[in-house]
CSV table of C-alpha atoms in Angstrom, one decimal:
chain,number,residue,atom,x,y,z
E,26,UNK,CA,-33.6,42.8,44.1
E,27,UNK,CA,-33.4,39.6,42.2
E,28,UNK,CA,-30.0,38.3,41.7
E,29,UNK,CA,-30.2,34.9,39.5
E,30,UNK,CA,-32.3,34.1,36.5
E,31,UNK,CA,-33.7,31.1,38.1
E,32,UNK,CA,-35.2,33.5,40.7
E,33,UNK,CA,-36.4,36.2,37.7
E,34,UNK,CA,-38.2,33.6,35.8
E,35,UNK,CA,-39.8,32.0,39.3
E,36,UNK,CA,-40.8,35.7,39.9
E,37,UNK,CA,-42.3,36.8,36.8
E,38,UNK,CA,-44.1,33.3,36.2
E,39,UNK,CA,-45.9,34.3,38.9
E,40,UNK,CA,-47.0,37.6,37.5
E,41,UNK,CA,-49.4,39.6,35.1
E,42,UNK,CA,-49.7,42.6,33.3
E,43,UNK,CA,-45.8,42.7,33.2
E,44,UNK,CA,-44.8,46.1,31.7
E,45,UNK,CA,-41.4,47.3,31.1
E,46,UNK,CA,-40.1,51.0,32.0
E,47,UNK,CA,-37.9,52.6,29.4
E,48,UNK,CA,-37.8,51.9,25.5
E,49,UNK,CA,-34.2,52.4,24.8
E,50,UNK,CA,-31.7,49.7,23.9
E,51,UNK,CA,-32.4,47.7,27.2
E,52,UNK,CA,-35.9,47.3,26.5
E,53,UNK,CA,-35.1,45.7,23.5
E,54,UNK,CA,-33.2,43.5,24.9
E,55,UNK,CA,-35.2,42.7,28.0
E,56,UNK,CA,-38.4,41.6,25.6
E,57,UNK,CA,-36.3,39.4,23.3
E,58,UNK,CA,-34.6,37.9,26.7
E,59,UNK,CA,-38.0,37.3,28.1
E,60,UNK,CA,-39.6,36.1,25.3
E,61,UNK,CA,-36.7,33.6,25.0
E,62,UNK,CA,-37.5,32.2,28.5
E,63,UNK,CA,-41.8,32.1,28.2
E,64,UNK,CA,-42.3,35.5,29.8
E,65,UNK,CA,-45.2,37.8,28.1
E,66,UNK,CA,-45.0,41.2,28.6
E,67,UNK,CA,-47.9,43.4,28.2
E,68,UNK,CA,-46.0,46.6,26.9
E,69,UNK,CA,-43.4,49.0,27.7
E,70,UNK,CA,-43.8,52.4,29.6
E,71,UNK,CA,-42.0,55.8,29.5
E,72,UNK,CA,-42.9,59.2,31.0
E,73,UNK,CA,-43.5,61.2,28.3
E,74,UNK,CA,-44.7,59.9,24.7
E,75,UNK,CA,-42.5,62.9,23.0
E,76,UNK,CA,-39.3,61.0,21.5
E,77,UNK,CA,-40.4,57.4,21.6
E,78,UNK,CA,-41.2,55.0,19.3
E,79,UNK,CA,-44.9,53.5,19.0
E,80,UNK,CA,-44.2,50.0,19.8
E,81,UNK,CA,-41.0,47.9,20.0
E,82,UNK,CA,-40.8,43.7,19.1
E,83,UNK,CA,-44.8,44.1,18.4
E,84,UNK,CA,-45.6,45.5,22.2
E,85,UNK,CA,-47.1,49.1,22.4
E,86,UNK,CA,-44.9,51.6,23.9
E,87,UNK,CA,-47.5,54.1,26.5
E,88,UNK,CA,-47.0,57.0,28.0
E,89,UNK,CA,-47.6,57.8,31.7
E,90,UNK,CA,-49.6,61.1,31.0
E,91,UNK,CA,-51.9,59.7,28.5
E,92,UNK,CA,-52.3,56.5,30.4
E,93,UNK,CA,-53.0,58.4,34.0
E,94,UNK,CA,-56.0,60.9,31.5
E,95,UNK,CA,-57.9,57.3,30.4
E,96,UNK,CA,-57.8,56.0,33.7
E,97,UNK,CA,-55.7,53.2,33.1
E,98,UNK,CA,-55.3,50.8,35.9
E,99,UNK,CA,-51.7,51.6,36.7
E,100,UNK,CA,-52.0,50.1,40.0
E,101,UNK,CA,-52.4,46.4,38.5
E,102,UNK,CA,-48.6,47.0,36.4
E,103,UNK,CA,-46.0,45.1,37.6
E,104,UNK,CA,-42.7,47.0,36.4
E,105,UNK,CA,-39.7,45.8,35.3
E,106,UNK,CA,-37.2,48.8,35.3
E,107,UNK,CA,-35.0,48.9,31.4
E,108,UNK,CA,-33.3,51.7,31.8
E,109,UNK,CA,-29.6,51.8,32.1
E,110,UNK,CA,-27.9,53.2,35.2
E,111,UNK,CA,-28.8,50.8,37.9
E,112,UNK,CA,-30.9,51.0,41.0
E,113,UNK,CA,-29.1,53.9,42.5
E,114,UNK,CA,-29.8,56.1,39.7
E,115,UNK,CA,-33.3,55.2,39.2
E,116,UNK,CA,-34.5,54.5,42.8
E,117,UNK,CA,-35.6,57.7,43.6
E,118,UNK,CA,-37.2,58.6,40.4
E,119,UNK,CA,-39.4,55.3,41.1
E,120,UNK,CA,-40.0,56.6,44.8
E,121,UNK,CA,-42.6,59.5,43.2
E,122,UNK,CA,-44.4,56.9,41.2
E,123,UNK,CA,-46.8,54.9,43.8
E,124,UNK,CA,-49.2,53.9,41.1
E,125,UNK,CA,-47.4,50.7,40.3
E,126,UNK,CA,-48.0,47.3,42.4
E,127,UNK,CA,-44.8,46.4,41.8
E,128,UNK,CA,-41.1,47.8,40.8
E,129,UNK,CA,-38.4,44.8,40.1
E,130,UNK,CA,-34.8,46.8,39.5
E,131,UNK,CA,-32.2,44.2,37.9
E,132,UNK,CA,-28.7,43.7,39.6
E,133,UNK,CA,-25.5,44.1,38.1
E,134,UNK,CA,-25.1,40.4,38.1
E,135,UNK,CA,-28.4,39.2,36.6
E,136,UNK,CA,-27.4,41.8,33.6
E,137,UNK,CA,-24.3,40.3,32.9
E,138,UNK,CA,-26.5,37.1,32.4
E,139,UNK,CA,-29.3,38.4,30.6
E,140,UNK,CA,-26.2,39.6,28.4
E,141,UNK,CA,-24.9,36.3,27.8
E,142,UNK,CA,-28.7,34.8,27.4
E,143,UNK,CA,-29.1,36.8,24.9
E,144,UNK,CA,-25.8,36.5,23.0
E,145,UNK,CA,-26.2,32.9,22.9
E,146,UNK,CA,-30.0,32.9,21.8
E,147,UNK,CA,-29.3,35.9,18.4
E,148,UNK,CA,-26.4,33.4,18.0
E,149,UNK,CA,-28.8,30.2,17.7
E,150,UNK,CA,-31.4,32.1,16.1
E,151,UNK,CA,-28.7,32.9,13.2
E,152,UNK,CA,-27.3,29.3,12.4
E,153,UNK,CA,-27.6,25.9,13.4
E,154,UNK,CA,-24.6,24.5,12.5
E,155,UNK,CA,-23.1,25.9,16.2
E,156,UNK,CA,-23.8,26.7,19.4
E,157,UNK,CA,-22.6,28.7,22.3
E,158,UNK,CA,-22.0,27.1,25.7
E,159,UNK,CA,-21.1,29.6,28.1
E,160,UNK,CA,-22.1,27.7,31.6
E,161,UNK,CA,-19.2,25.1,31.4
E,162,UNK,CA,-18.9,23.5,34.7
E,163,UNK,CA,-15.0,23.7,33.8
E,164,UNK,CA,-14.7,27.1,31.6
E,165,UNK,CA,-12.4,30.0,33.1
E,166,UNK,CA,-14.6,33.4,34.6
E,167,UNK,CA,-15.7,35.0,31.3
E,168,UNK,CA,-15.0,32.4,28.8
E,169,UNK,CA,-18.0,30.7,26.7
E,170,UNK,CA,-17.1,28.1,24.4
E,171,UNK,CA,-18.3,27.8,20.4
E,172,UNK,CA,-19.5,23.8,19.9
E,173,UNK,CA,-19.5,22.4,16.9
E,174,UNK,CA,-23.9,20.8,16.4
E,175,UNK,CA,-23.1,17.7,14.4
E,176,UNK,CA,-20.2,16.4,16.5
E,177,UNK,CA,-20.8,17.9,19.3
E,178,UNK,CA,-17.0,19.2,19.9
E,179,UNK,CA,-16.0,22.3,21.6
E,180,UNK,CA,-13.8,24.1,18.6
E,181,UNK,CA,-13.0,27.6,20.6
E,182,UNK,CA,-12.7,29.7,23.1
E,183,UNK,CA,-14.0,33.4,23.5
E,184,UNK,CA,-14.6,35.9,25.7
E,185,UNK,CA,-18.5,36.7,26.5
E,186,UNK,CA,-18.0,40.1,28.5
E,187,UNK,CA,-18.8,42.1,25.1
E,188,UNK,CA,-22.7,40.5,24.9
E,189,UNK,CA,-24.0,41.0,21.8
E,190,UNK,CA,-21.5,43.0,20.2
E,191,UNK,CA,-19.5,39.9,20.1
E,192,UNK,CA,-22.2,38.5,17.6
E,193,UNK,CA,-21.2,39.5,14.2
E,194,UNK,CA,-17.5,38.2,14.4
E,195,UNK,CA,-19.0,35.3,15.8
E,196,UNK,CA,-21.0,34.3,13.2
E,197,UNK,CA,-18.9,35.6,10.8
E,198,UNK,CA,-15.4,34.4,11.8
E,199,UNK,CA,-15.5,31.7,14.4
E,200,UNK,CA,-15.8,29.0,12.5
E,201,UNK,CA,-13.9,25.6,11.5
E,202,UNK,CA,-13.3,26.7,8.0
E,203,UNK,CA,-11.8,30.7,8.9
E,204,UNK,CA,-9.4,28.9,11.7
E,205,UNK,CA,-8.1,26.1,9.1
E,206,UNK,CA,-7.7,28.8,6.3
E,207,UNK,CA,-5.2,30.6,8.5
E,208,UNK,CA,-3.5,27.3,10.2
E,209,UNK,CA,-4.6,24.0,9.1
E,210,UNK,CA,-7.2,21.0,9.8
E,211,UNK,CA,-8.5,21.5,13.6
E,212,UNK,CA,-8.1,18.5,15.9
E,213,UNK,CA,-9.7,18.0,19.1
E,214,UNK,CA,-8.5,15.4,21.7
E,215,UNK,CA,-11.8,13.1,22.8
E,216,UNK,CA,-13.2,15.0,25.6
E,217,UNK,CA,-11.2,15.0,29.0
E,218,UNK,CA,-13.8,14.5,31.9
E,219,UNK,CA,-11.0,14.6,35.0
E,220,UNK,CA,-7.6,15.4,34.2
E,221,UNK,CA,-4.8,12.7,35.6
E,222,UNK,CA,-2.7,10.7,34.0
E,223,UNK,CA,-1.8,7.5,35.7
E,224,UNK,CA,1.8,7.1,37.1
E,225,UNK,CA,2.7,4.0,34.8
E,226,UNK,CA,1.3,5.8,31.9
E,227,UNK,CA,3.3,9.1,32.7
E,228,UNK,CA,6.4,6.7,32.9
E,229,UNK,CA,6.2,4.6,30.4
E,230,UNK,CA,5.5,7.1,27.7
E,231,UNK,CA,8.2,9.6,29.5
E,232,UNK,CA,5.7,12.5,29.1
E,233,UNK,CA,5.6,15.7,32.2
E,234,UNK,CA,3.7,18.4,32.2
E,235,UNK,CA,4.9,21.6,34.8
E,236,UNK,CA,2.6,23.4,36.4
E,237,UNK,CA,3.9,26.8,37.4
E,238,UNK,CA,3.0,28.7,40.6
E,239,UNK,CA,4.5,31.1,42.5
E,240,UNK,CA,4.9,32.4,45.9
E,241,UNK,CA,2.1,35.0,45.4
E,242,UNK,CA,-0.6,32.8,44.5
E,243,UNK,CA,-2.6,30.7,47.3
E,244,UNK,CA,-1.9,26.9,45.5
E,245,UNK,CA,-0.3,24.7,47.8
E,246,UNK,CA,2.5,22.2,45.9
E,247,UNK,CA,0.4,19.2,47.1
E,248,UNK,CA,-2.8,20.3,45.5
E,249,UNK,CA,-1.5,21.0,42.3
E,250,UNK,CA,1.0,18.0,41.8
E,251,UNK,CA,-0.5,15.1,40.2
E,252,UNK,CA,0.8,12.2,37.9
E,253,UNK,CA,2.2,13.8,34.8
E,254,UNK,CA,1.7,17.3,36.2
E,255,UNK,CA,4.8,18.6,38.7
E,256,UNK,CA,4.5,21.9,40.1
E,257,UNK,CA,7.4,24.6,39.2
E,258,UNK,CA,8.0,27.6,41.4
E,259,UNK,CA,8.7,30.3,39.2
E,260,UNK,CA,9.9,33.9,40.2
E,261,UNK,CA,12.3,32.0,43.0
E,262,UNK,CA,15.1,34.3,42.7
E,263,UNK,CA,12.9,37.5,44.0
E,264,UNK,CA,11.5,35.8,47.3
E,265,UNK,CA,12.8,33.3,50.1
E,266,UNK,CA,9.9,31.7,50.2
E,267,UNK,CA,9.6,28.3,49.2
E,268,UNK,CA,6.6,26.1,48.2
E,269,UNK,CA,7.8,22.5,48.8
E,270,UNK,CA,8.8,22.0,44.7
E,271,UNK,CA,11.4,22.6,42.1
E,272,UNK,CA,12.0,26.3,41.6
E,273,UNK,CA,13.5,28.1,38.4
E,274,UNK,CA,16.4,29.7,40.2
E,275,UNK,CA,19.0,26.5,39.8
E,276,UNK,CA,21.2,25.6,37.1
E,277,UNK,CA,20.7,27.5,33.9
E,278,UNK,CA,17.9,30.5,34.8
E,279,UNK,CA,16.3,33.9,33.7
E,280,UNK,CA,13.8,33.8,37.1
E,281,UNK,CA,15.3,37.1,38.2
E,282,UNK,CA,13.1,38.1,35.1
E,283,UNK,CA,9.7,36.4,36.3
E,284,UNK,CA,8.6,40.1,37.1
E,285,UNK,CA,8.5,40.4,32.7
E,286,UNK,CA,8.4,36.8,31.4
E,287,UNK,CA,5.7,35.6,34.2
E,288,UNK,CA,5.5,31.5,33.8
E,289,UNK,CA,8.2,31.8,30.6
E,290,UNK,CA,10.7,31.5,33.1
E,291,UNK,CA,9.9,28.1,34.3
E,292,UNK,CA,9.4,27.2,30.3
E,293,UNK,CA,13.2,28.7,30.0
E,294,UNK,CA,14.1,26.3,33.0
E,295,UNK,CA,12.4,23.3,31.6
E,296,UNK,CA,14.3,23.5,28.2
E,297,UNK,CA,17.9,24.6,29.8
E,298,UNK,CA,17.5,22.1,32.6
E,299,UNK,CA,15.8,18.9,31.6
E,300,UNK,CA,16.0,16.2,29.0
E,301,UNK,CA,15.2,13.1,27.7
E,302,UNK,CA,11.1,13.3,27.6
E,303,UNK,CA,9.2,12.2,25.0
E,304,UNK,CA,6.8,14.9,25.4
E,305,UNK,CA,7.2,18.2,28.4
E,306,UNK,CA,4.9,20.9,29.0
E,307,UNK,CA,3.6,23.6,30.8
E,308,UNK,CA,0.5,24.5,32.6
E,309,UNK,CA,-0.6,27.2,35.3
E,310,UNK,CA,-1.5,26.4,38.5
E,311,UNK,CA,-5.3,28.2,37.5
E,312,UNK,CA,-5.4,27.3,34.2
E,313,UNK,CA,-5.0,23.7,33.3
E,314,UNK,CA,-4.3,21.5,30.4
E,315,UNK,CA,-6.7,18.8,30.5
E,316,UNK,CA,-5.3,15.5,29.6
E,317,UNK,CA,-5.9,12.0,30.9
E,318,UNK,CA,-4.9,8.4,30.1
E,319,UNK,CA,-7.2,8.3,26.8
E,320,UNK,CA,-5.5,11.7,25.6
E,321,UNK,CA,-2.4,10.2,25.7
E,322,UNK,CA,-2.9,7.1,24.1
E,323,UNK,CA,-4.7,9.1,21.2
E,324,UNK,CA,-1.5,10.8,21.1
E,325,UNK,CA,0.8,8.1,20.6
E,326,UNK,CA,-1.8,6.7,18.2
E,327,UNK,CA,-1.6,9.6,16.1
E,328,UNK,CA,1.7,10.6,16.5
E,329,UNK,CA,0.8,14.1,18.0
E,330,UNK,CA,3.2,16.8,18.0
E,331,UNK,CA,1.7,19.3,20.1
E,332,UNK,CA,-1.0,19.2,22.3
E,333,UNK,CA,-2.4,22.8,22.7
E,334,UNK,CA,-5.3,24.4,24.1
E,335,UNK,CA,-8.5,25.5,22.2
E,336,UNK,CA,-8.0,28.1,20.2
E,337,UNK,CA,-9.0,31.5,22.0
E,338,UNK,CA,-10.9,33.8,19.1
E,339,UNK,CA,-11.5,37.2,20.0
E,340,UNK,CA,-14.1,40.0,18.1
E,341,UNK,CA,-11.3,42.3,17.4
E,342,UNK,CA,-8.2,41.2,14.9
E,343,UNK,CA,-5.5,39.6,16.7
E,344,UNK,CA,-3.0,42.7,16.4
E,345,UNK,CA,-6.5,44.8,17.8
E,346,UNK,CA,-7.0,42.8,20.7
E,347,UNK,CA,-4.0,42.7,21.9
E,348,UNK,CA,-3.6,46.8,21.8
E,349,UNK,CA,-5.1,46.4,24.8
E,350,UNK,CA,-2.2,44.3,26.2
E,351,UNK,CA,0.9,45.3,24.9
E,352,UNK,CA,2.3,48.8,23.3
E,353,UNK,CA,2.6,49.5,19.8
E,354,UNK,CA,6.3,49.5,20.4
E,355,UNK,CA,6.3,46.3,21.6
E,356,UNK,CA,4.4,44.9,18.7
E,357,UNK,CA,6.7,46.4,16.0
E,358,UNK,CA,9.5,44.8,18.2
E,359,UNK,CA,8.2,41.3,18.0
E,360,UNK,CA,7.2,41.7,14.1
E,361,UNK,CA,10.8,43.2,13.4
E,362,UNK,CA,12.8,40.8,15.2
E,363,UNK,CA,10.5,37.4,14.5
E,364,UNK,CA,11.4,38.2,10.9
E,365,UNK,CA,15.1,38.9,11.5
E,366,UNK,CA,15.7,35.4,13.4
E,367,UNK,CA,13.6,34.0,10.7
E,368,UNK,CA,12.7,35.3,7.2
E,369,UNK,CA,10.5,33.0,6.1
E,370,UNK,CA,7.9,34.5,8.7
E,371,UNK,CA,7.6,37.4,6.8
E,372,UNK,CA,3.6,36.4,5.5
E,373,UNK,CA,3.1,34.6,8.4
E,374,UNK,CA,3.1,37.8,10.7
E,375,UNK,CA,0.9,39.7,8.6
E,376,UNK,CA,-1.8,36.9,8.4
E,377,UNK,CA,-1.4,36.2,11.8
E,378,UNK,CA,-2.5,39.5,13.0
E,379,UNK,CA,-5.2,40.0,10.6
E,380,UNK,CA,-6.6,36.4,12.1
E,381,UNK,CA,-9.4,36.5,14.5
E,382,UNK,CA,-7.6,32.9,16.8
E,383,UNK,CA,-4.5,33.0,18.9
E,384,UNK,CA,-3.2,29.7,21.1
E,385,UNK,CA,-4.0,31.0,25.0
E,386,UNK,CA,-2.2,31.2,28.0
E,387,UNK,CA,1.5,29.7,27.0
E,388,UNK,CA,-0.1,26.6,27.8
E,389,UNK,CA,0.7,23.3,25.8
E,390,UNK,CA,2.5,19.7,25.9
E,391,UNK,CA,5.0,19.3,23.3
E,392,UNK,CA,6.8,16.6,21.9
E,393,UNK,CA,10.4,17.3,22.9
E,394,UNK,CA,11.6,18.1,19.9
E,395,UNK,CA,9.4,20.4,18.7
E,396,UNK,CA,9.8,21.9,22.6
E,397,UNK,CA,13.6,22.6,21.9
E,398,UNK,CA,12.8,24.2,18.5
E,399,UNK,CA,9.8,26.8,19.9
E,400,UNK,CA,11.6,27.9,23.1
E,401,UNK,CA,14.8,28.3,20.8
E,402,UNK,CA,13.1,30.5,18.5
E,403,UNK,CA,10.8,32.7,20.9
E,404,UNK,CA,14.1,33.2,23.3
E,405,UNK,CA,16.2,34.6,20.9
E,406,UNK,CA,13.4,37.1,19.9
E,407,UNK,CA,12.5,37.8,23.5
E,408,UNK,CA,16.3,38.3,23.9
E,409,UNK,CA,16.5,40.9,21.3
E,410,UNK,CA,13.3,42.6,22.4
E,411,UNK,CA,14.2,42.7,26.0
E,412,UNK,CA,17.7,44.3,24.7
E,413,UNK,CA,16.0,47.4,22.7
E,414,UNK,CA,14.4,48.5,26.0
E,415,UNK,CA,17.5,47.7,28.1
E,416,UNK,CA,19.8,49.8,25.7
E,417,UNK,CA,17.6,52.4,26.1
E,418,UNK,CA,17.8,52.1,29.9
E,419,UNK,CA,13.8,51.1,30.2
E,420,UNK,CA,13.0,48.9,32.9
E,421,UNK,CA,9.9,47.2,32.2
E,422,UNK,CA,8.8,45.1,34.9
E,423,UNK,CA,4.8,45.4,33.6
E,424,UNK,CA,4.1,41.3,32.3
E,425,UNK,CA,5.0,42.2,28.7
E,426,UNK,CA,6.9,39.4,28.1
E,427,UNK,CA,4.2,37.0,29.1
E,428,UNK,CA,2.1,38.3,26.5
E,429,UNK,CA,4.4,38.4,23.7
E,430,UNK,CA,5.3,34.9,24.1
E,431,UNK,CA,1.9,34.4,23.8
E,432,UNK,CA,2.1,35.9,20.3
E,433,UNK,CA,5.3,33.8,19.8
E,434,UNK,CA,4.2,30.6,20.2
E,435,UNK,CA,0.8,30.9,18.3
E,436,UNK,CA,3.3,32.4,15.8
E,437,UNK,CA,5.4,29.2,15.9
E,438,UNK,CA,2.8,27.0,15.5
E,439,UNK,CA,1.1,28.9,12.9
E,440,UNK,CA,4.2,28.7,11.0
E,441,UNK,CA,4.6,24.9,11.3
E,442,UNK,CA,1.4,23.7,11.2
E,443,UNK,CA,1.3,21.9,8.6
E,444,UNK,CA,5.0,20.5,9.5
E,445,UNK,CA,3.6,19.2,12.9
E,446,UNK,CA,0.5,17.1,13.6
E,447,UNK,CA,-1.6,19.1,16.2
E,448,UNK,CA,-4.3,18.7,18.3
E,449,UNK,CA,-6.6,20.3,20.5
E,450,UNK,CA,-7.8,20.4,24.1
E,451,UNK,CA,-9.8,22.2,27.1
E,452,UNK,CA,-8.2,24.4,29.3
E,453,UNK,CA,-9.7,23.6,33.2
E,454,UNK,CA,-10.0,26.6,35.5
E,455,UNK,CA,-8.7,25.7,38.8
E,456,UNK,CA,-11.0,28.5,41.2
């Protein structure tokens, strides 16, 4: 079985009379794939003629019993299977048909490939103003990134594991002008090529950035610390084990909590327990905020606010996706008690999750200020959120908190937008 698409197109460049079996949806895709990549196929097959189409993409679509009646040389077809199932189903089906010279069955992980091939070629083929990367040496697992053609800048995030069905929001929706309609003029930070900033740098301009771990994940302290960046263990209060770095259970803490809040209870302990940085972030231990010396003297330059990460956009609305996530119950909660701290949220909430873009992973450096005033906010609604269930005597214990704050803080920022001067960077998977 072929497992990579440099091996597919090495394998098929060597062959003729390529003929594809099955002329559903997959064979669709499979000749606009291969056409993509220089690969001519001959036609499709199918057992029976009764049900199918003609032709598909300009390729005639034969049938096995007419073809066997004229004699046609069946023997000389090399066979790429596009049907859906896999090779389990199909195998033995294939196993009573010896008239083929060869039968190439594709694996689960050449698919998910083809899928994003094919995604980002419909995507090109529509516009030209952008283009899809999704092989970014640095991109998380499943993330593909929408670039901008004339300036070549990265402008968002998205998930590819949709394929195709991800194309019309896409094209419709993830663009410069739909973000800055709903927030405000995009900024991105000159690209980051290794993340580091010097010690002098990190000193002189007073700026740290925490990286949370914990005692469950396999990142050692001294592979995560570098200048500007200073591991937190969070969760400290629920274990006795210790990673060499400053933990969340001293002074003024919620890390009993971590079980709910995830890394928001290191972002509690950075606001109750430090002071006097020009700028203080956080960052995950996986997931990065890439900055270097040039980011931050494009910050000072430019007086930046807030340093967050792409925006993520998803297919679905904002309040859609995150169904997925969180309850119904929960959503209500945050929209009912982000309003009660704050009225003047009230259109903010409803444009917010009729948006397409949310701020990922409660990642983000923040001028201090502006720190103080987010965490104040998205506590005291977390605090009334976490109360309703408490009063009700629901343990939760299930993450929810971590995404809500996620909603809080691309909340907050939607909200002050235009108050703060905000800017843009990559995320960098740690694997």
């Amino acid at each position: 079985m072929i497992q990579t698409e440099t091996e597919l197109i090495d394998y098929l460049q060597k062959k003729e009379n390529i003929y594809l079996f099955g002329a559903g949806k997959r064979a669709e895709q499979y000749l606009y794939y291969l056409e993509k990549i220089g690969i001519s196929v001959d036609g499709i097959l199918v057992s029976k003629k009764e049900g199918n189409p003609s032709e598909k993409r300009g390729k005639p679509v034969l049938a096995l019993d007419e073809l066997r009646e004229k004699d046609f040389e069946l023997k000389m077809c090399n066979v790429v299977v596009a049907l859906a199932g896999g090779t389990k189903k199909w195998l033995s089906v294939f196993c009573e048909m010896p008239d083929f010279k060869s039968v190439l069955f594709i694996s689960p992980q050449l698919q998910a490939v083809i899928n994003l091939q094919e995604l980002k070629y419909r995507f090109e083929d529509e516009q030209t103003e952008r283009s899809i990367i999704i092989n970014y040496p640095k991109a998380e697992a499943g993330q593909g990134y929408v670039m901008e053609q004339d300036s070549k800048q990265i402008l968002f995030r998205f998930p590819y594991y949709s394929g195709v069905q991800t194309l019309p929001p896409l094209l419709n929706y993830a663009t410069r002008e739909a973000f800055e309609q709903n927030f405000g003029r995009l900024n991105i930070l000159p690209l980051v090529k290794q993340t580091g900033i010097s010690s002098f740098l990190a000193e002189k301009e007073k700026i740290q950035m925490y990286v949370v771990t914990s005692h469950m994940d396999q990142a050692k302290a001294e592979d995560i610390r570098m200048s500007g960046y200073l591991p937190i263990q969070v969760g400290a209060s629920l274990t006795n084990v210790r990673k060499g770095c400053i933990t969340d259970h001293t002074g003024d803490h919620i890390s009993e909590k971590n079980r709910d809040y995830c890394e928001c209870t290191g972002l509690y302990w950075i606001w109750k327990n430090t002071k006097g940085q020009t700028y203080v972030g956080l960052s995950h231990y996986r997931r990065r905020l890439m900055l270097d010396d040039a980011s931050i003297i494009y910050i000072n330059e430019h007086n930046i606010d807030l340093v967050a990460a792409h925006p993520q956009f998803e297919k679905e609305t904002i309040r859609e996706f995150f169904d997925q996530f969180i309850c119904q119950k929960d959503w209500q909660l945050l929209k009912q008690f982000v309003i009660e701290c704050d009225e003047s949220y009230g259109s903010y909430v409803e444009r917010y999750e009729e948006n397409h873009f949310y701020f990922p992973c409660n990642v983000a450096l923040w001028k201090r200020n502006w720190f103080d005033r987010y965490c104040e906010f998205a506590f005291q609604v977390a605090e009334k959120i976490e109360t309703y269930y408490l009063e009700k005597g629901i343990v939760r214990e299930d993450r929810y908190m971590g995404y809500l704050f996620e909603q809080l803080s691309s909340l907050f920022i939607m909200r002050h937008y235009r108050e703060m001067n905000v800017a843009c960077t990559q995320i960098e998977w740690i694997s």
